[in-house]
Amino acid sequence: MRILGIESSCDETAAAVVEDGRRVLSSVVFTQIAMHQPYGGVVPEIASRSHVEKIGGVIREAVRQAFTDAPDDPARFDDAWWDRIDAVAVTYGPGLASSLIVGLAAAKGLALRLGKPLIGINHIEAHLHAVFLSPDAPDPRSVGHCLGLAVSGGHSSWIDMPEVGRYRIIGQTLDDAAGEAFDKAAKLLGLGYPGGPVIDRVAKQAARRDAVAFPQGRPKPGSPALGGLRADLCVSFSGLKTALMYHLRNHPPQSDAERAEIAAAYQEAIVGALADRTARALRLNRYQAMAVGGGVSLNGRLRERLREVTDAAGVPLLLALPKYCGDNAAMIAGLAGMGVGVTGPAAMALDVAPSLEAGDSVCG
Ligand code: KG4
Ligand code: ZN
């Protein structure tokens, strides 16, 4: 089963071909980061327009790269090549509506034109499947009961995964996502966009990680914002950026070294909160593995701390290859190849679902 995956939920236009859910034949990602950099964040109108411009070429390139004997000249790229694809999978949520709609429309059009099935995929669930795209990862069908942690620019959630295709949120951020907390801090520190990679890099140069005491972001038990989730499995990151703002106002850094120490302390607060809730979640069940996905899972310090807590719990830690941590379409095609996703007439009737959560099947 060879599936063409299409992803356009935020600021990356991506397409990939994956065989049997795990073997990546091609993965093409066009990132718009440079276009949004002057604005310090993703501008939805710019993102959407760029998806429209790029998506056709990115899809064609993914199919061409998937087959080493394919012609370089797109004009010679006829129906016979497209026919090697068995189905088209696409992200339908969560994400920016005006970005999602471009990928979904392209995928529907292509599936109709080729007469192949369409599969609608949840972007967060796909981030967790990304760990299984490593050749040395266990088979997702036999890995057993997993704890998932999805940490990206838009989401931070702990997800119970009893088996492939079953997802239930057991903890999450009540406000800002971890990636958002990094991005906002980098802006306040004048370090540029996106914030995660630059804070990760700058923090490595800091002499100490405890120069500033940032809040731990522990929600109060019983708070209505928890929506019934356990307080000790949830986090709140919004107070962190306010604390940083006040700190910078009262103690403006006098050197790059001081700025690095502030960045390191801030990163430590985010990573510490993620590691602490993870340690708690690992005590709830006899998990057989932990899968971590999303752009923030690239963070060096987070990887270090998660390694500590999973080692202490005796649970194998599964991390995605760096190229599959951020947004990509291999994770979309891969998850579809596991038999997960919306199929049949429901897929063709799908609308974009900007607020989709892990475990939701279809929501409009
Ligand atoms: O998964 P992703 O590519 O897109 C979303 O689905 O949101 O995640 C993007 C986020 C951004 O907020 C970015 O700052 C963050 O991932 N990020 C990092 C690192 N690399 C990317 N955060 C912390 N450390 C990093 N090394
Ligand atoms: Zn993502």
Short mmCIF file of C-alpha atoms and ligand atoms in Angstrom, two decimals:
data_model
loop_
_atom_site.label_atom_id
_atom_site.label_comp_id
_atom_site.label_asym_id
_atom_site.label_seq_id
_atom_site.Cartn_x
_atom_site.Cartn_y
_atom_site.Cartn_z
CA MET A 1 0.00 0.00 0.00
CA ARG A 2 1.63 3.26 -1.18
CA ILE A 3 0.02 6.39 0.16
CA LEU A 4 0.57 9.96 -0.95
CA GLY A 5 0.32 12.28 2.08
CA ILE A 6 -0.44 16.00 1.91
CA GLU A 7 0.09 18.47 4.78
CA SER A 8 -0.67 22.21 4.84
CA SER A 9 -1.98 22.92 8.35
CA CYS A 10 0.28 25.85 9.20
CA ASP A 11 3.35 27.25 7.42
CA GLU A 12 4.82 24.18 5.74
CA THR A 13 3.60 22.84 2.40
CA ALA A 14 4.48 19.16 2.38
CA ALA A 15 3.88 15.97 0.45
CA ALA A 16 5.30 12.47 0.85
CA VAL A 17 4.89 8.92 -0.33
CA VAL A 18 5.03 6.20 2.33
CA GLU A 19 4.74 2.47 1.85
CA ASP A 20 2.93 0.29 4.40
CA GLY A 21 2.80 3.04 7.03
CA ARG A 22 6.53 3.14 7.70
CA ARG A 23 8.81 3.07 4.67
CA VAL A 24 9.27 6.66 3.49
CA LEU A 25 9.83 6.70 -0.28
CA SER A 26 9.90 10.50 -0.44
CA SER A 27 9.23 13.49 1.80
CA VAL A 28 9.19 17.01 0.42
CA VAL A 29 8.72 20.02 2.71
CA PHE A 30 8.57 23.62 1.60
CA THR A 31 8.86 25.83 4.67
CA GLN A 32 7.56 29.40 4.71
CA ILE A 33 9.58 30.44 7.79
CA ALA A 34 11.51 33.16 5.90
CA MET A 35 8.21 34.74 4.73
CA HIS A 36 6.84 35.05 8.26
CA GLN A 37 10.10 36.04 9.97
CA PRO A 38 9.66 39.81 9.42
CA TYR A 39 6.33 39.60 11.32
CA GLY A 40 7.62 37.48 14.22
CA GLY A 41 4.91 34.86 13.70
CA VAL A 42 2.76 33.11 11.09
CA VAL A 43 0.55 35.48 9.08
CA PRO A 44 -2.44 33.36 7.92
CA GLU A 45 -3.05 35.22 4.63
CA ILE A 46 0.59 34.87 3.58
CA ALA A 47 0.60 31.20 4.58
CA SER A 48 -2.53 30.39 2.61
CA ARG A 49 -1.38 32.17 -0.54
CA SER A 50 1.99 30.44 -0.44
CA HIS A 51 0.31 27.02 -0.02
CA VAL A 52 -1.77 27.71 -3.14
CA GLU A 53 1.37 28.62 -5.09
CA LYS A 54 3.49 25.70 -3.93
CA ILE A 55 1.21 22.74 -3.38
CA GLY A 56 1.05 21.46 -6.96
CA GLY A 57 4.83 21.44 -7.39
CA VAL A 58 5.47 19.93 -3.96
CA ILE A 59 3.03 17.05 -4.60
CA ARG A 60 4.48 16.34 -8.05
CA GLU A 61 8.01 16.40 -6.65
CA ALA A 62 7.10 13.95 -3.86
CA VAL A 63 5.67 11.48 -6.37
CA ARG A 64 8.66 11.92 -8.69
CA GLN A 65 11.19 11.37 -5.87
CA ALA A 66 9.32 8.31 -4.63
CA PHE A 67 10.14 6.39 -7.78
CA THR A 68 13.81 6.48 -8.72
CA ASP A 69 13.00 5.58 -12.32
CA ALA A 70 10.62 8.55 -12.73
CA PRO A 71 11.48 11.14 -15.41
CA ASP A 72 12.96 14.49 -14.29
CA ASP A 73 10.88 16.36 -16.82
CA PRO A 74 7.41 17.02 -15.32
CA ALA A 75 5.95 17.04 -18.86
CA ARG A 76 6.82 13.34 -19.20
CA PHE A 77 5.26 12.64 -15.87
CA ASP A 78 2.03 11.04 -16.98
CA ASP A 79 -0.82 9.05 -15.46
CA ALA A 80 1.26 5.86 -15.23
CA TRP A 81 3.34 7.43 -12.44
CA TRP A 82 0.36 8.71 -10.52
CA ASP A 83 -1.21 5.28 -10.83
CA ARG A 84 1.47 3.83 -8.57
CA ILE A 85 -0.21 5.65 -5.67
CA ASP A 86 -2.92 3.59 -3.92
CA ALA A 87 -4.55 6.36 -1.85
CA VAL A 88 -4.32 10.05 -0.95
CA ALA A 89 -4.11 11.06 2.75
CA VAL A 90 -4.45 14.63 3.97
CA THR A 91 -4.44 16.64 7.20
CA TYR A 92 -7.93 18.04 7.83
CA GLY A 93 -7.19 19.53 11.29
CA PRO A 94 -6.15 21.04 13.59
CA GLY A 95 -4.48 24.13 12.18
CA LEU A 96 -5.21 27.38 10.39
CA ALA A 97 -8.49 27.08 8.44
CA SER A 98 -7.16 29.05 5.47
CA SER A 99 -4.06 26.82 5.29
CA LEU A 100 -5.84 23.49 5.84
CA ILE A 101 -8.35 24.21 3.10
CA VAL A 102 -5.61 24.33 0.43
CA GLY A 103 -4.27 20.83 1.19
CA LEU A 104 -7.74 19.36 1.64
CA ALA A 105 -8.98 20.77 -1.68
CA ALA A 106 -5.84 19.54 -3.48
CA ALA A 107 -6.20 16.06 -1.97
CA LYS A 108 -9.90 15.79 -2.83
CA GLY A 109 -9.24 16.92 -6.40
CA LEU A 110 -6.37 14.49 -6.83
CA ALA A 111 -8.26 11.54 -5.31
CA LEU A 112 -11.23 12.19 -7.62
CA ARG A 113 -9.03 12.63 -10.68
CA LEU A 114 -7.03 9.45 -9.96
CA GLY A 115 -10.03 7.45 -8.78
CA LYS A 116 -8.21 6.57 -5.51
CA PRO A 117 -9.51 6.60 -1.93
CA LEU A 118 -9.13 9.73 0.22
CA ILE A 119 -8.10 9.45 3.90
CA GLY A 120 -8.52 12.36 6.35
CA ILE A 121 -5.82 12.51 9.04
CA ASN A 122 -5.60 14.26 12.41
CA HIS A 123 -2.34 16.26 12.49
CA ILE A 124 -1.60 15.68 16.21
CA GLU A 125 -2.10 11.93 15.95
CA ALA A 126 0.24 11.98 12.95
CA HIS A 127 2.95 13.79 14.99
CA LEU A 128 2.90 10.81 17.36
CA HIS A 129 3.17 8.35 14.48
CA ALA A 130 6.35 10.15 13.31
CA VAL A 131 8.45 8.19 15.84
CA PHE A 132 7.62 4.97 13.96
CA LEU A 133 9.14 6.30 10.74
CA SER A 134 12.64 5.60 12.12
CA PRO A 135 13.94 2.33 10.69
CA ASP A 136 15.01 1.17 14.18
CA ALA A 137 11.66 1.97 15.87
CA PRO A 138 9.43 -0.91 16.98
CA ASP A 139 6.37 -1.84 14.93
CA PRO A 140 3.47 0.40 16.05
CA ARG A 141 1.12 -2.61 15.83
CA SER A 142 3.08 -4.58 18.39
CA VAL A 143 4.58 -1.85 20.58
CA GLY A 144 1.72 -2.09 23.10
CA HIS A 145 0.29 0.57 25.39
CA CYS A 146 2.05 3.90 24.70
CA LEU A 147 2.10 7.27 26.38
CA GLY A 148 2.19 10.03 23.77
CA LEU A 149 3.42 13.58 24.22
CA ALA A 150 2.62 15.97 21.37
CA VAL A 151 4.52 19.25 21.73
CA SER A 152 4.32 21.78 18.93
CA GLY A 153 3.61 25.41 18.16
CA GLY A 154 -0.10 24.86 18.66
CA HIS A 155 -0.37 21.91 21.08
CA SER A 156 1.01 20.35 24.22
CA SER A 157 -0.83 17.24 25.29
CA TRP A 158 -0.29 13.92 26.96
CA ILE A 159 -2.16 11.20 25.13
CA ASP A 160 -2.99 7.68 26.21
CA MET A 161 -2.59 5.29 23.27
CA PRO A 162 -3.69 1.74 24.18
CA GLU A 163 -3.10 0.66 20.58
CA VAL A 164 -2.41 2.19 17.20
CA GLY A 165 -5.33 4.40 16.17
CA ARG A 166 -6.75 4.91 19.70
CA TYR A 167 -6.02 8.22 21.37
CA ARG A 168 -7.32 9.84 24.57
CA ILE A 169 -6.03 13.13 25.99
CA ILE A 170 -5.12 12.72 29.67
CA GLY A 171 -3.35 16.04 30.19
CA GLN A 172 -2.65 19.26 28.35
CA THR A 173 -1.73 22.91 28.52
CA LEU A 174 -4.60 25.10 29.61
CA ASP A 175 -3.40 28.06 27.55
CA ASP A 176 -0.22 28.54 25.49
CA ALA A 177 1.43 25.58 23.78
CA ALA A 178 5.08 24.85 24.61
CA GLY A 179 6.23 26.02 21.16
CA GLU A 180 4.18 29.19 21.51
CA ALA A 181 5.82 29.84 24.90
CA PHE A 182 9.25 29.51 23.25
CA ASP A 183 8.25 31.73 20.32
CA LYS A 184 6.83 34.49 22.55
CA ALA A 185 9.89 34.46 24.80
CA ALA A 186 12.29 34.73 21.88
CA LYS A 187 10.36 37.76 20.68
CA LEU A 188 10.61 39.42 24.13
CA LEU A 189 14.33 38.57 24.29
CA GLY A 190 14.89 39.97 20.78
CA LEU A 191 16.14 36.60 19.52
CA GLY A 192 13.97 36.27 16.40
CA TYR A 193 11.51 33.71 15.03
CA PRO A 194 10.90 30.80 15.40
CA GLY A 195 11.88 30.97 19.04
CA GLY A 196 12.35 27.31 19.95
CA PRO A 197 15.50 26.58 17.95
CA VAL A 198 17.17 29.88 18.88
CA ILE A 199 16.43 29.55 22.63
CA ASP A 200 17.65 25.93 22.48
CA ARG A 201 20.92 27.17 20.93
CA VAL A 202 21.42 30.24 23.13
CA ALA A 203 20.60 28.32 26.33
CA LYS A 204 23.46 25.90 25.63
CA GLN A 205 25.89 28.81 26.05
CA ALA A 206 24.53 29.82 29.47
CA ALA A 207 26.79 29.42 32.50
CA ARG A 208 23.79 28.45 34.69
CA ARG A 209 20.15 27.43 34.33
CA ASP A 210 18.83 28.88 37.60
CA ALA A 211 19.54 32.60 37.18
CA VAL A 212 15.79 33.39 37.26
CA ALA A 213 13.04 31.53 39.15
CA PHE A 214 10.12 31.22 36.71
CA PRO A 215 6.66 29.97 37.77
CA GLN A 216 6.03 26.23 37.53
CA GLY A 217 2.65 26.61 35.77
CA ARG A 218 0.75 24.25 38.07
CA PRO A 219 -3.02 24.60 37.59
CA LYS A 220 -5.20 24.55 40.72
CA PRO A 221 -7.06 21.25 41.28
CA GLY A 222 -10.78 21.65 40.63
CA SER A 223 -10.32 24.58 38.26
CA PRO A 224 -13.09 24.59 35.60
CA ALA A 225 -10.39 25.22 32.96
CA LEU A 226 -9.20 21.63 33.48
CA GLY A 227 -12.35 20.32 31.81
CA GLY A 228 -12.29 17.24 34.03
CA LEU A 229 -8.59 16.42 33.47
CA ARG A 230 -6.27 15.84 36.44
CA ALA A 231 -4.54 19.06 37.54
CA ASP A 232 -1.23 17.24 38.03
CA LEU A 233 -1.22 16.22 34.34
CA CYS A 234 -1.89 19.73 33.05
CA VAL A 235 0.26 22.82 32.67
CA SER A 236 -0.23 26.53 32.20
CA PHE A 237 2.49 28.35 30.29
CA SER A 238 0.88 31.77 29.97
CA GLY A 239 2.21 33.06 33.33
CA LEU A 240 5.70 32.25 32.19
CA LYS A 241 5.85 34.87 29.46
CA THR A 242 4.33 37.48 31.79
CA ALA A 243 7.02 36.66 34.36
CA LEU A 244 9.66 37.01 31.63
CA MET A 245 8.21 40.34 30.54
CA TYR A 246 8.40 41.73 34.10
CA HIS A 247 11.87 40.31 34.63
CA LEU A 248 13.16 41.97 31.45
CA ARG A 249 11.55 45.25 32.44
CA ASN A 250 13.04 45.20 35.94
CA HIS A 251 16.42 43.65 35.08
CA PRO A 252 17.28 44.31 31.43
CA PRO A 253 20.14 41.97 30.45
CA GLN A 254 23.46 43.80 30.23
CA SER A 255 25.24 41.27 28.03
CA ASP A 256 24.70 38.29 25.74
CA ALA A 257 25.84 36.07 28.60
CA GLU A 258 23.05 37.40 30.83
CA ARG A 259 20.50 37.02 28.03
CA ALA A 260 21.62 33.41 27.58
CA GLU A 261 21.13 32.73 31.31
CA ILE A 262 17.57 34.11 31.17
CA ALA A 263 16.81 32.00 28.07
CA ALA A 264 18.21 28.91 29.81
CA ALA A 265 16.12 29.49 32.94
CA TYR A 266 13.00 30.03 30.83
CA GLN A 267 13.65 26.87 28.82
CA GLU A 268 14.25 25.00 32.07
CA ALA A 269 10.80 26.06 33.32
CA ILE A 270 9.05 24.74 30.18
CA VAL A 271 11.07 21.56 29.99
CA GLY A 272 10.78 20.98 33.75
CA ALA A 273 6.99 21.26 33.60
CA LEU A 274 6.81 18.85 30.64
CA ALA A 275 9.15 16.35 32.34
CA ASP A 276 7.29 16.57 35.68
CA ARG A 277 3.83 15.86 34.15
CA THR A 278 5.36 13.09 32.03
CA ALA A 279 6.81 11.41 35.13
CA ARG A 280 3.36 11.54 36.73
CA ALA A 281 1.62 10.18 33.64
CA LEU A 282 4.09 7.30 33.45
CA ARG A 283 2.99 6.24 36.95
CA LEU A 284 -0.66 5.88 35.89
CA ASN A 285 -0.22 2.83 33.69
CA ARG A 286 2.24 0.12 32.85
CA TYR A 287 3.25 1.86 29.63
CA GLN A 288 5.33 -0.17 27.23
CA ALA A 289 6.77 2.87 25.41
CA MET A 290 6.63 6.64 25.27
CA ALA A 291 6.30 8.44 21.90
CA VAL A 292 7.15 12.14 21.64
CA GLY A 293 6.32 14.19 18.56
CA GLY A 294 6.05 17.78 17.32
CA GLY A 295 8.52 20.57 16.65
CA VAL A 296 9.39 21.11 20.34
CA SER A 297 10.56 17.48 20.57
CA LEU A 298 13.70 18.69 18.78
CA ASN A 299 14.70 20.55 21.94
CA GLY A 300 17.96 19.16 23.30
CA ARG A 301 17.23 19.81 26.95
CA LEU A 302 13.71 18.33 26.66
CA ARG A 303 15.17 15.17 25.12
CA GLU A 304 17.66 14.98 28.01
CA ARG A 305 14.99 15.38 30.71
CA LEU A 306 12.53 12.99 29.05
CA ARG A 307 15.34 10.43 28.81
CA GLU A 308 15.83 10.79 32.61
CA VAL A 309 12.15 10.32 33.50
CA THR A 310 11.55 7.43 31.08
CA ASP A 311 14.75 5.67 32.23
CA ALA A 312 13.60 6.05 35.84
CA ALA A 313 10.24 4.52 34.90
CA GLY A 314 11.88 1.77 32.83
CA VAL A 315 9.92 2.78 29.73
CA PRO A 316 11.60 3.00 26.29
CA LEU A 317 11.61 6.55 24.87
CA LEU A 318 10.72 6.81 21.18
CA LEU A 319 11.75 10.05 19.45
CA ALA A 320 11.28 10.95 15.81
CA LEU A 321 14.18 11.56 13.45
CA PRO A 322 14.78 15.36 13.38
CA LYS A 323 13.34 15.66 9.83
CA TYR A 324 10.04 14.15 11.06
CA CYS A 325 9.71 16.21 14.30
CA GLY A 326 8.39 19.36 12.65
CA ASP A 327 5.52 19.44 10.18
CA ASN A 328 5.89 16.97 7.31
CA ALA A 329 3.65 14.77 5.20
CA ALA A 330 5.44 11.44 5.79
CA MET A 331 3.73 11.26 9.19
CA ILE A 332 0.36 11.87 7.49
CA ALA A 333 0.83 9.16 4.83
CA GLY A 334 2.36 6.86 7.46
CA LEU A 335 -0.54 7.04 9.88
CA ALA A 336 -3.01 6.53 7.02
CA GLY A 337 -1.02 3.41 6.10
CA MET A 338 -1.79 2.02 9.56
CA GLY A 339 -5.48 2.05 8.71
CA VAL A 340 -6.14 5.16 10.82
CA GLY A 341 -8.20 8.13 9.57
CA VAL A 342 -11.51 9.10 8.03
CA THR A 343 -12.29 7.06 4.93
CA GLY A 344 -15.08 6.38 2.44
CA PRO A 345 -17.80 8.91 1.66
CA ALA A 346 -17.12 10.65 5.01
CA ALA A 347 -13.64 11.57 3.77
CA MET A 348 -14.94 13.24 0.62
CA ALA A 349 -17.47 15.12 2.76
CA LEU A 350 -14.79 16.36 5.20
CA ASP A 351 -14.47 20.02 5.94
CA VAL A 352 -11.40 21.51 7.62
CA ALA A 353 -11.46 21.14 11.42
CA PRO A 354 -9.20 23.88 12.86
CA SER A 355 -9.85 22.88 16.51
CA LEU A 356 -9.63 19.10 16.14
CA GLU A 357 -8.12 17.35 19.19
CA ALA A 358 -6.29 14.03 19.38
CA GLY A 359 -8.91 11.29 19.63
CA ASP A 360 -11.65 13.31 17.88
CA SER A 361 -12.78 11.49 14.78
CA VAL A 362 -14.63 14.03 12.66
CA CYS A 363 -15.61 17.49 13.79
CA GLY A 364 -16.61 20.42 11.67
O1 KG4 B 1 5.29 20.76 14.97
P1 KG4 B 1 5.68 22.09 14.45
O2 KG4 B 1 6.69 22.14 13.32
O3 KG4 B 1 4.43 22.89 13.95
C1 KG4 B 1 3.20 22.88 14.62
O4 KG4 B 1 2.43 21.93 14.40
O5 KG4 B 1 3.03 23.83 15.43
O6 KG4 B 1 6.22 22.93 15.70
C2 KG4 B 1 6.70 24.25 15.57
C3 KG4 B 1 7.15 24.72 16.95
C4 KG4 B 1 7.54 26.19 16.97
O7 KG4 B 1 6.88 26.82 18.04
C5 KG4 B 1 9.05 26.13 17.22
O8 KG4 B 1 9.54 27.25 17.96
C6 KG4 B 1 9.19 24.85 18.01
O9 KG4 B 1 8.30 23.97 17.38
N1 KG4 B 1 10.56 24.30 17.97
C7 KG4 B 1 11.34 24.13 19.04
C8 KG4 B 1 12.59 23.66 18.58
N2 KG4 B 1 12.51 23.55 17.22
C9 KG4 B 1 11.25 23.94 16.86
N3 KG4 B 1 11.09 24.37 20.34
C10 KG4 B 1 12.09 24.13 21.22
N4 KG4 B 1 13.32 23.71 20.86
C11 KG4 B 1 13.61 23.46 19.56
N5 KG4 B 1 14.82 23.02 19.21
ZN ZN B 2 2.63 20.16 13.74
#
